[in-house]
Amino acid sequence: MESLKKYHLSETPKIVSSSLPGEKSKKLLELQKDIEGSVVSYPRNMPIAIKRAKGSIIEDVDGNYFIDFFAGCGVLNVGHGNEFVLDYVKKQQTELIHALDFPTENKLSLIKKILNHLPIDIREDYKVSFGGPTGSDAVEAAIKLAKIKTGRDGIIAFTGGYHGMTSGALAVTSDIFFRNNLTSLMPNVHFAPCNYPYRSTATDSTEIDGIEYFKNILTNGHSGISKPAAIIIEPIQGEGGNVVPQEGYLEELVRIAHENDVLVIFDEIQCGFFRTGSFLEFMNTKAVPDIITFSKGFGGIGFPISGLIYKKEIEAWGPASHIGTFRGNQVSIAAARGAFDFIDTYGIQEHTRKIGDYLVSKLEKLQVDCSFIGDVRGRGMMIGVEFVKDKITKEPFPEFIKKFRAECFQRGLLFEVGGHYNNVLRLVPPLITTQNIVDAAMSIMEESIAVCMEKYAEPTFV
């Protein structure tokens, strides 16, 4: 879409440093290492110091331009520094910034936008509640609401799921890397296998992998798991490798849960806010959750905001049952309104589907030429590319993708790696990314793949 070009700093990368990171970046990275806490993670694999960014392009302090297919971990849905959204922000900053949970026209307008973007046949069934500024806050609130409503305290989560870093959110996150040094988290959490089509163990093509296991938990009196308050699942797993479940899986999951009086929480923090081409990912299915968590992309250009969309019938908490000083910051709310209006004005839903399909088609061509790409998957602008040593055995190949990311970085492309085995290229570009930017990114990937293929061309990997 030509009209989106103006929202980007460029449509191509530009590397001017003789090597990366550049000298100015090196100095700031060293200073960061000395004075900032050691939990810093992203600069370890993307070693740059950022000067500015616009659209899908980041400029570092050395003047290098990078294509950003990371988007602040899926936050910058309408791009870095989008001027359309910034107009809403600037206006709001001159009027009101902090208002606790008092009503404002700004906030009530956003709530109406959220509800009006739900399917028309269910939008009257839901209401919205804002929480603290992060996705973890939303997950904590969702779990609390489910427990209060049901009077039960168990939660069923799913392998590969990521829900945040606070105690409750981490308890329902499956990655043991984040839990190894913690002796206790929220109790009574159990994990069920998540549907993962590429690694399905189903022997019958009509079988939906994982459903019988889940059904057994809720219906077998000897499953060892008491009836939970809720299940929590990402409709498309993010950190787990951008895994799109088999068609019908979410519908069956919801049906079985509801038949057994268990609430359903869909964590749409990463896959929501038009990332998959629809307002929320559940709208691409026939599954209807009781509670939806939102954050990340809702702030449009990086403003922190989070909350719940939940069925009125499960309203269970009263005044001050769940509070937070920074819930619903007025500037973040204004940014969200601006992002909604930008998306509707520029037809970003259709653009997301079109560019996402285009990117997938390019990646599938790359898959044909690369013996180490086992799977290309995704919806909209949430795409995963899984690297394996052998396409038959599907043995994960994290070493290859580590080398591949380093090569792409040197040529000016940023992305994150994830997956159950840290072998998945996770692409979550800004939704305003143009076809020219995709083409430039693919050129980098093609060059980098060629270099990596040469390195790993030994017979043991063919």
Short mmCIF file of C-alpha atoms in Angstrom, two decimals:
data_model
loop_
_atom_site.label_atom_id
_atom_site.label_comp_id
_atom_site.label_asym_id
_atom_site.label_seq_id
_atom_site.Cartn_x
_atom_site.Cartn_y
_atom_site.Cartn_z
CA MET A 1 0.00 0.00 0.00
CA GLU A 2 1.72 3.16 -1.26
CA SER A 3 0.05 5.37 1.37
CA LEU A 4 1.90 3.52 4.14
CA LYS A 5 5.35 4.32 2.75
CA LYS A 6 5.41 7.72 4.49
CA TYR A 7 5.12 6.04 7.89
CA HIS A 8 8.57 4.42 7.53
CA LEU A 9 12.05 5.87 7.91
CA SER A 10 13.04 3.88 4.82
CA GLU A 11 12.03 0.71 3.00
CA THR A 12 15.49 -0.80 2.95
CA PRO A 13 18.26 -1.44 5.47
CA LYS A 14 21.47 0.59 5.41
CA ILE A 15 24.65 -0.64 7.07
CA VAL A 16 27.34 2.06 7.20
CA SER A 17 29.53 0.68 10.00
CA SER A 18 32.51 -1.42 8.95
CA SER A 19 31.34 -4.03 11.43
CA LEU A 20 28.42 -4.53 13.81
CA PRO A 21 27.88 -3.42 16.41
CA GLY A 22 29.26 -0.01 15.45
CA GLU A 23 31.68 1.88 17.66
CA LYS A 24 29.06 4.15 19.30
CA SER A 25 26.81 1.20 19.97
CA LYS A 26 29.71 -0.72 21.50
CA LYS A 27 30.34 2.07 24.00
CA LEU A 28 26.69 2.27 25.05
CA LEU A 29 26.39 -1.51 25.26
CA GLU A 30 29.44 -1.60 27.54
CA LEU A 31 28.03 1.19 29.69
CA GLN A 32 24.72 -0.65 29.93
CA LYS A 33 26.57 -3.77 31.04
CA ASP A 34 28.28 -1.80 33.81
CA ILE A 35 25.32 0.13 35.23
CA GLU A 36 22.13 -1.76 34.30
CA GLY A 37 20.96 -5.02 35.81
CA SER A 38 22.12 -8.28 34.26
CA VAL A 39 18.57 -9.35 33.33
CA VAL A 40 18.97 -7.36 30.11
CA SER A 41 18.44 -9.87 27.30
CA TYR A 42 17.53 -8.53 23.85
CA PRO A 43 20.80 -6.65 23.16
CA ARG A 44 22.71 -9.89 23.69
CA ASN A 45 21.48 -11.19 20.33
CA MET A 46 20.67 -7.86 18.70
CA PRO A 47 23.65 -5.77 19.87
CA ILE A 48 22.69 -2.23 18.92
CA ALA A 49 22.02 1.00 20.76
CA ILE A 50 18.92 2.62 19.29
CA LYS A 51 18.80 6.28 18.29
CA ARG A 52 15.37 6.51 16.66
CA ALA A 53 12.81 4.44 14.81
CA LYS A 54 9.93 4.98 12.42
CA GLY A 55 7.57 2.41 10.98
CA SER A 56 9.46 -0.84 10.42
CA ILE A 57 12.93 0.69 10.47
CA ILE A 58 15.27 1.23 13.45
CA GLU A 59 18.30 3.52 13.26
CA ASP A 60 21.12 2.87 15.70
CA VAL A 61 23.48 5.50 17.12
CA ASP A 62 26.01 4.72 14.39
CA GLY A 63 23.58 5.55 11.58
CA ASN A 64 22.80 1.98 10.56
CA TYR A 65 19.23 1.20 9.43
CA PHE A 66 17.71 -2.14 10.44
CA ILE A 67 14.47 -3.75 9.27
CA ASP A 68 12.51 -4.48 12.43
CA PHE A 69 10.63 -7.78 12.16
CA PHE A 70 10.57 -8.00 15.95
CA ALA A 71 8.39 -4.92 16.62
CA GLY A 72 9.25 -4.62 20.27
CA CYS A 73 8.14 -8.22 20.88
CA GLY A 74 4.91 -7.78 18.95
CA VAL A 75 4.02 -4.42 20.52
CA LEU A 76 4.46 -1.90 17.70
CA ASN A 77 1.49 -3.01 15.64
CA VAL A 78 1.11 0.28 13.77
CA GLY A 79 4.84 0.91 13.70
CA HIS A 80 7.40 2.97 15.52
CA GLY A 81 6.53 6.63 15.99
CA ASN A 82 3.34 6.61 13.91
CA GLU A 83 2.42 10.32 13.49
CA PHE A 84 -1.28 9.55 13.15
CA VAL A 85 -1.30 8.00 16.63
CA LEU A 86 1.06 10.60 18.08
CA ASP A 87 -1.50 13.32 17.33
CA TYR A 88 -3.89 11.59 19.75
CA VAL A 89 -1.10 11.24 22.30
CA LYS A 90 0.01 14.87 22.14
CA LYS A 91 -3.52 16.18 22.51
CA GLN A 92 -4.16 13.93 25.51
CA GLN A 93 -0.91 14.92 27.21
CA THR A 94 -2.04 18.54 27.33
CA GLU A 95 -5.36 17.64 28.98
CA LEU A 96 -5.04 14.69 31.38
CA ILE A 97 -2.51 11.95 32.02
CA HIS A 98 -3.39 10.14 35.25
CA ALA A 99 -6.98 9.53 36.37
CA LEU A 100 -7.01 6.19 38.25
CA ASP A 101 -10.36 4.58 37.33
CA PHE A 102 -12.45 7.74 37.11
CA PRO A 103 -14.58 7.91 33.96
CA THR A 104 -13.28 10.03 31.12
CA GLU A 105 -14.59 10.48 27.59
CA ASN A 106 -11.20 9.23 26.43
CA LYS A 107 -11.50 5.92 28.27
CA LEU A 108 -15.19 5.28 27.59
CA SER A 109 -14.58 5.96 23.90
CA LEU A 110 -11.87 3.29 23.84
CA ILE A 111 -14.10 0.76 25.61
CA LYS A 112 -16.80 1.33 22.99
CA LYS A 113 -14.25 0.86 20.21
CA ILE A 114 -13.12 -2.43 21.74
CA LEU A 115 -16.65 -3.77 22.10
CA ASN A 116 -17.73 -2.53 18.68
CA HIS A 117 -14.89 -4.47 17.05
CA LEU A 118 -16.19 -7.73 18.50
CA PRO A 119 -18.54 -9.88 16.37
CA ILE A 120 -21.91 -8.17 16.28
CA ASP A 121 -23.77 -11.16 17.71
CA ILE A 122 -21.73 -11.23 20.93
CA ARG A 123 -20.54 -7.67 21.53
CA GLU A 124 -23.42 -6.95 23.93
CA ASP A 125 -22.33 -9.91 26.06
CA TYR A 126 -18.97 -8.44 27.11
CA LYS A 127 -17.50 -5.65 29.17
CA VAL A 128 -13.97 -4.27 29.60
CA SER A 129 -11.77 -3.82 32.66
CA PHE A 130 -8.33 -2.20 32.67
CA GLY A 131 -5.49 -3.47 34.83
CA GLY A 132 -1.86 -2.58 35.40
CA PRO A 133 0.21 -1.62 32.37
CA THR A 134 1.65 -5.02 31.39
CA GLY A 135 0.35 -8.25 29.93
CA SER A 136 1.31 -10.07 33.12
CA ASP A 137 -1.10 -7.78 35.01
CA ALA A 138 -3.91 -8.80 32.68
CA VAL A 139 -3.17 -12.50 33.17
CA GLU A 140 -3.12 -12.10 36.96
CA ALA A 141 -6.48 -10.31 36.80
CA ALA A 142 -8.01 -12.98 34.56
CA ILE A 143 -6.94 -15.76 36.90
CA LYS A 144 -8.23 -13.87 39.91
CA LEU A 145 -11.62 -13.24 38.29
CA ALA A 146 -11.97 -16.91 37.33
CA LYS A 147 -11.16 -18.05 40.85
CA ILE A 148 -13.57 -15.61 42.45
CA LYS A 149 -16.36 -16.56 40.06
CA THR A 150 -16.00 -20.33 40.43
CA GLY A 151 -14.80 -20.61 44.01
CA ARG A 152 -12.10 -22.95 42.76
CA ASP A 153 -8.37 -22.29 42.52
CA GLY A 154 -6.94 -24.74 39.99
CA ILE A 155 -5.76 -23.63 36.54
CA ILE A 156 -4.94 -25.75 33.50
CA ALA A 157 -2.33 -24.26 31.18
CA PHE A 158 -0.66 -25.69 28.08
CA THR A 159 2.82 -26.72 27.04
CA GLY A 160 4.58 -24.05 25.02
CA GLY A 161 2.45 -21.32 26.54
CA TYR A 162 3.90 -18.01 27.67
CA HIS A 163 1.83 -15.68 29.88
CA GLY A 164 4.25 -13.38 31.71
CA MET A 165 6.79 -13.04 34.50
CA THR A 166 4.81 -12.23 37.66
CA SER A 167 4.08 -15.09 40.04
CA GLY A 168 0.70 -16.21 38.71
CA ALA A 169 1.54 -15.50 35.08
CA LEU A 170 4.84 -17.36 35.38
CA ALA A 171 3.12 -20.28 37.08
CA VAL A 172 1.03 -20.84 33.93
CA THR A 173 4.06 -20.34 31.65
CA SER A 174 5.56 -23.67 30.64
CA ASP A 175 9.18 -22.70 29.88
CA ILE A 176 11.19 -24.14 32.75
CA PHE A 177 14.09 -21.79 31.93
CA PHE A 178 12.18 -19.03 33.69
CA ARG A 179 11.27 -21.23 36.66
CA ASN A 180 14.43 -23.18 37.45
CA ASN A 181 15.61 -21.02 40.35
CA LEU A 182 12.19 -20.47 41.92
CA THR A 183 11.08 -22.86 44.62
CA SER A 184 7.44 -21.80 44.63
CA LEU A 185 4.90 -20.04 42.45
CA MET A 186 1.10 -19.99 42.36
CA PRO A 187 -0.01 -23.50 43.36
CA ASN A 188 -2.45 -25.93 41.73
CA VAL A 189 -1.43 -25.34 38.13
CA HIS A 190 -1.37 -28.29 35.74
CA PHE A 191 -0.13 -28.46 32.14
CA ALA A 192 -1.76 -30.27 29.24
CA PRO A 193 -0.16 -30.85 25.82
CA CYS A 194 -0.97 -28.08 23.38
CA ASN A 195 -1.98 -28.87 19.84
CA TYR A 196 1.10 -28.47 17.63
CA PRO A 197 0.30 -29.58 14.05
CA TYR A 198 3.91 -29.84 12.86
CA ARG A 199 4.78 -32.15 15.75
CA SER A 200 1.43 -33.89 16.08
CA THR A 201 1.42 -37.41 17.51
CA ALA A 202 -2.03 -38.20 16.14
CA THR A 203 -2.22 -41.38 14.07
CA ASP A 204 -5.66 -40.65 12.61
CA SER A 205 -6.08 -37.66 10.28
CA THR A 206 -9.47 -36.95 11.86
CA GLU A 207 -8.04 -36.87 15.38
CA ILE A 208 -7.40 -33.49 16.99
CA ASP A 209 -4.16 -33.94 18.89
CA GLY A 210 -4.39 -33.12 22.60
CA ILE A 211 -8.17 -33.15 22.92
CA GLU A 212 -8.54 -36.62 24.44
CA TYR A 213 -5.83 -35.87 27.00
CA PHE A 214 -7.60 -32.65 27.99
CA LYS A 215 -11.00 -34.34 28.11
CA ASN A 216 -9.59 -37.05 30.36
CA ILE A 217 -8.38 -34.45 32.86
CA LEU A 218 -11.87 -33.03 33.30
CA THR A 219 -13.97 -36.19 33.06
CA ASN A 220 -11.85 -38.95 34.62
CA GLY A 221 -12.26 -39.05 38.37
CA HIS A 222 -8.82 -40.65 38.58
CA SER A 223 -6.99 -38.03 36.52
CA GLY A 224 -5.50 -36.73 39.76
CA ILE A 225 -6.56 -33.18 38.94
CA SER A 226 -9.52 -31.59 40.70
CA LYS A 227 -11.91 -29.50 38.63
CA PRO A 228 -10.09 -26.22 37.89
CA ALA A 229 -11.44 -22.69 37.88
CA ALA A 230 -10.28 -22.11 34.32
CA ILE A 231 -8.02 -23.03 31.46
CA ILE A 232 -5.69 -20.44 29.93
CA ILE A 233 -4.35 -20.71 26.40
CA GLU A 234 -2.94 -18.54 23.62
CA PRO A 235 -5.10 -19.01 20.49
CA ILE A 236 -1.80 -18.83 18.62
CA GLN A 237 1.28 -19.47 20.72
CA GLY A 238 3.82 -16.64 20.55
CA GLU A 239 7.02 -17.43 22.45
CA GLY A 240 6.21 -21.10 21.86
CA GLY A 241 7.02 -20.62 18.19
CA ASN A 242 4.04 -18.87 16.55
CA VAL A 243 2.15 -22.17 16.58
CA VAL A 244 -1.26 -22.10 14.90
CA PRO A 245 -3.36 -24.98 16.26
CA GLN A 246 -5.22 -27.47 14.09
CA GLU A 247 -8.61 -26.33 12.83
CA GLY A 248 -11.29 -27.29 15.33
CA TYR A 249 -8.93 -27.59 18.30
CA LEU A 250 -9.94 -24.40 20.09
CA GLU A 251 -13.62 -25.08 19.46
CA GLU A 252 -13.37 -28.54 21.03
CA LEU A 253 -11.32 -27.21 23.93
CA VAL A 254 -13.96 -24.58 24.72
CA ARG A 255 -16.82 -27.04 24.31
CA ILE A 256 -15.33 -29.57 26.71
CA ALA A 257 -14.42 -26.90 29.27
CA HIS A 258 -17.89 -25.40 29.25
CA GLU A 259 -19.55 -28.82 29.46
CA ASN A 260 -17.59 -29.30 32.67
CA ASP A 261 -18.31 -25.83 34.11
CA VAL A 262 -14.75 -24.59 33.58
CA LEU A 263 -14.08 -21.04 32.42
CA VAL A 264 -11.94 -20.35 29.34
CA ILE A 265 -9.28 -17.63 29.24
CA PHE A 266 -7.82 -16.75 25.86
CA ASP A 267 -4.53 -14.91 26.18
CA GLU A 268 -4.59 -12.59 23.17
CA ILE A 269 -1.80 -10.36 24.43
CA GLN A 270 0.44 -11.15 21.46
CA CYS A 271 -1.91 -12.57 18.83
CA GLY A 272 -4.58 -9.91 19.37
CA PHE A 273 -5.08 -6.35 18.15
CA PHE A 274 -5.20 -7.21 14.43
CA ARG A 275 -1.89 -9.11 14.42
CA THR A 276 -3.53 -12.01 12.57
CA GLY A 277 -5.72 -9.83 10.36
CA SER A 278 -8.74 -9.86 12.68
CA PHE A 279 -9.24 -7.73 15.77
CA LEU A 280 -8.73 -10.79 17.96
CA GLU A 281 -7.52 -14.23 16.90
CA PHE A 282 -10.55 -16.05 18.35
CA MET A 283 -12.60 -14.27 15.68
CA ASN A 284 -10.85 -16.44 13.07
CA THR A 285 -12.44 -19.47 14.76
CA LYS A 286 -15.83 -20.48 16.15
CA ALA A 287 -14.45 -20.70 19.68
CA VAL A 288 -15.82 -18.11 22.12
CA PRO A 289 -13.89 -17.56 25.39
CA ASP A 290 -15.19 -16.24 28.68
CA ILE A 291 -12.22 -13.97 29.36
CA ILE A 292 -9.76 -12.37 26.93
CA THR A 293 -6.52 -10.76 28.07
CA PHE A 294 -5.11 -7.88 26.04
CA SER A 295 -1.96 -5.74 26.09
CA LYS A 296 1.09 -5.32 23.77
CA GLY A 297 -0.28 -4.10 20.42
CA PHE A 298 -3.22 -2.28 22.00
CA GLY A 299 -0.88 0.62 22.76
CA GLY A 300 -0.33 0.95 19.03
CA ILE A 301 3.16 2.41 19.08
CA GLY A 302 4.49 1.10 22.37
CA PHE A 303 2.39 2.72 25.07
CA PRO A 304 1.80 0.33 27.99
CA ILE A 305 -1.80 -0.75 28.49
CA SER A 306 -3.56 -3.97 29.44
CA GLY A 307 -6.90 -5.31 30.53
CA LEU A 308 -9.65 -7.85 30.17
CA ILE A 309 -12.62 -8.33 27.88
CA TYR A 310 -14.98 -10.69 29.65
CA LYS A 311 -18.55 -11.94 29.62
CA LYS A 312 -20.95 -9.95 31.76
CA GLU A 313 -22.34 -13.20 33.16
CA ILE A 314 -19.09 -13.98 34.96
CA GLU A 315 -18.86 -10.61 36.69
CA ALA A 316 -17.88 -11.61 40.21
CA TRP A 317 -15.83 -8.88 41.79
CA GLY A 318 -17.00 -5.74 43.50
CA PRO A 319 -15.50 -2.27 44.04
CA ALA A 320 -11.73 -2.41 44.75
CA SER A 321 -11.60 -6.21 44.42
CA HIS A 322 -8.90 -5.62 41.84
CA ILE A 323 -7.10 -2.29 41.77
CA GLY A 324 -3.95 -0.76 40.30
CA THR A 325 -2.55 2.75 40.42
CA PHE A 326 -1.61 2.82 36.74
CA ARG A 327 -4.56 0.94 35.26
CA GLY A 328 -5.84 2.62 32.15
CA ASN A 329 -3.29 5.42 31.83
CA GLN A 330 -5.02 8.18 29.87
CA VAL A 331 -2.17 8.72 27.40
CA SER A 332 -1.97 5.00 26.64
CA ILE A 333 -5.74 4.96 26.17
CA ALA A 334 -5.47 7.83 23.70
CA ALA A 335 -2.75 5.94 21.82
CA ALA A 336 -5.02 2.91 21.63
CA ARG A 337 -7.85 5.04 20.24
CA GLY A 338 -5.48 6.46 17.67
CA ALA A 339 -4.29 2.98 16.71
CA PHE A 340 -7.88 1.77 16.25
CA ASP A 341 -8.69 4.76 14.05
CA PHE A 342 -5.49 4.36 12.03
CA ILE A 343 -6.27 0.69 11.38
CA ASP A 344 -9.81 1.45 10.29
CA THR A 345 -8.78 4.46 8.18
CA TYR A 346 -6.00 2.67 6.28
CA GLY A 347 -7.63 -0.77 5.99
CA ILE A 348 -4.85 -2.42 7.98
CA GLN A 349 -6.82 -5.62 8.59
CA GLU A 350 -6.84 -6.45 4.88
CA HIS A 351 -3.28 -5.18 4.46
CA THR A 352 -2.12 -7.47 7.28
CA ARG A 353 -3.67 -10.51 5.63
CA LYS A 354 -2.31 -9.60 2.20
CA ILE A 355 1.28 -8.85 3.29
CA GLY A 356 1.27 -11.80 5.67
CA ASP A 357 0.26 -14.15 2.85
CA TYR A 358 2.92 -12.60 0.63
CA LEU A 359 5.61 -13.10 3.26
CA VAL A 360 4.54 -16.71 3.83
CA SER A 361 4.67 -17.42 0.08
CA LYS A 362 8.23 -16.09 -0.05
CA LEU A 363 9.24 -18.16 2.96
CA GLU A 364 7.69 -21.30 1.45
CA LYS A 365 9.85 -20.80 -1.63
CA LEU A 366 12.86 -20.51 0.65
CA GLN A 367 11.76 -23.72 2.36
CA VAL A 368 11.96 -25.62 -0.94
CA ASP A 369 15.60 -24.60 -1.36
CA CYS A 370 16.64 -25.09 2.26
CA SER A 371 16.82 -28.64 3.59
CA PHE A 372 16.73 -27.30 7.16
CA ILE A 373 13.36 -25.47 7.06
CA GLY A 374 10.83 -27.99 8.29
CA ASP A 375 7.75 -25.82 8.63
CA VAL A 376 6.42 -22.41 7.65
CA ARG A 377 3.25 -21.39 9.47
CA GLY A 378 1.29 -18.43 10.67
CA ARG A 379 -1.64 -16.13 10.19
CA GLY A 380 -1.47 -12.50 9.19
CA MET A 381 1.74 -10.97 10.50
CA MET A 382 2.44 -13.67 13.07
CA ILE A 383 4.65 -16.17 11.28
CA GLY A 384 6.93 -18.99 12.40
CA VAL A 385 9.70 -20.78 10.48
CA GLU A 386 10.94 -23.95 12.17
CA PHE A 387 14.46 -25.20 11.52
CA VAL A 388 15.27 -28.91 11.77
CA LYS A 389 18.29 -31.09 11.04
CA ASP A 390 16.18 -33.49 9.03
CA LYS A 391 12.71 -32.96 7.57
CA ILE A 392 11.74 -36.55 8.29
CA THR A 393 12.90 -36.90 11.88
CA LYS A 394 12.15 -33.22 12.63
CA GLU A 395 15.05 -33.07 15.05
CA PRO A 396 15.34 -29.41 16.14
CA PHE A 397 18.27 -27.40 14.80
CA PRO A 398 18.80 -24.43 17.17
CA GLU A 399 22.46 -24.14 16.12
CA PHE A 400 21.46 -23.30 12.56
CA ILE A 401 19.02 -20.58 13.53
CA LYS A 402 21.55 -19.04 15.90
CA LYS A 403 23.99 -18.68 13.01
CA PHE A 404 21.19 -17.55 10.69
CA ARG A 405 20.09 -14.77 13.04
CA ALA A 406 23.67 -13.52 13.35
CA GLU A 407 24.06 -13.39 9.57
CA CYS A 408 20.74 -11.56 9.16
CA PHE A 409 21.75 -9.06 11.82
CA GLN A 410 24.98 -8.23 9.99
CA ARG A 411 22.90 -7.44 6.89
CA GLY A 412 20.34 -5.32 8.72
CA LEU A 413 17.41 -7.55 9.74
CA LEU A 414 16.15 -7.97 13.31
CA PHE A 415 13.92 -10.78 14.56
CA GLU A 416 13.50 -12.98 17.58
CA VAL A 417 13.96 -16.72 18.02
CA GLY A 418 11.62 -18.88 20.08
CA GLY A 419 9.79 -22.18 20.01
CA HIS A 420 9.67 -25.23 22.23
CA TYR A 421 13.25 -26.02 21.22
CA ASN A 422 14.57 -22.51 20.44
CA ASN A 423 14.62 -23.41 16.76
CA VAL A 424 11.86 -21.17 15.38
CA LEU A 425 12.28 -17.90 13.52
CA ARG A 426 9.50 -15.71 14.93
CA LEU A 427 8.35 -12.93 12.62
CA VAL A 428 6.02 -10.31 14.10
CA PRO A 429 6.64 -7.20 11.98
CA PRO A 430 4.64 -3.98 12.36
CA LEU A 431 1.33 -4.44 10.56
CA ILE A 432 2.12 -1.46 8.33
CA THR A 433 5.13 -3.20 6.78
CA THR A 434 5.15 -2.71 3.02
CA GLN A 435 5.84 -5.21 0.26
CA ASN A 436 9.10 -3.42 -0.53
CA ILE A 437 10.25 -3.92 3.05
CA VAL A 438 9.28 -7.60 2.90
CA ASP A 439 11.28 -7.98 -0.31
CA ALA A 440 14.31 -6.34 1.29
CA ALA A 441 14.02 -8.61 4.33
CA MET A 442 13.69 -11.70 2.15
CA SER A 443 16.83 -10.74 0.21
CA ILE A 444 18.70 -10.67 3.51
CA MET A 445 17.26 -14.02 4.54
CA GLU A 446 18.15 -15.61 1.22
CA GLU A 447 21.76 -14.40 1.45
CA SER A 448 22.03 -15.50 5.06
CA ILE A 449 20.51 -18.92 4.37
CA ALA A 450 23.07 -19.50 1.64
CA VAL A 451 25.94 -18.72 4.03
CA CYS A 452 24.51 -20.98 6.72
CA MET A 453 23.78 -23.81 4.28
CA GLU A 454 27.42 -23.78 3.25
CA LYS A 455 28.53 -23.99 6.88
CA TYR A 456 26.20 -26.89 7.66
CA ALA A 457 26.58 -28.80 4.40
CA GLU A 458 28.20 -31.81 6.07
CA PRO A 459 26.55 -35.16 5.17
CA THR A 460 25.36 -35.65 8.76
CA PHE A 461 22.93 -32.77 8.30
CA VAL A 462 21.60 -33.57 4.82
#
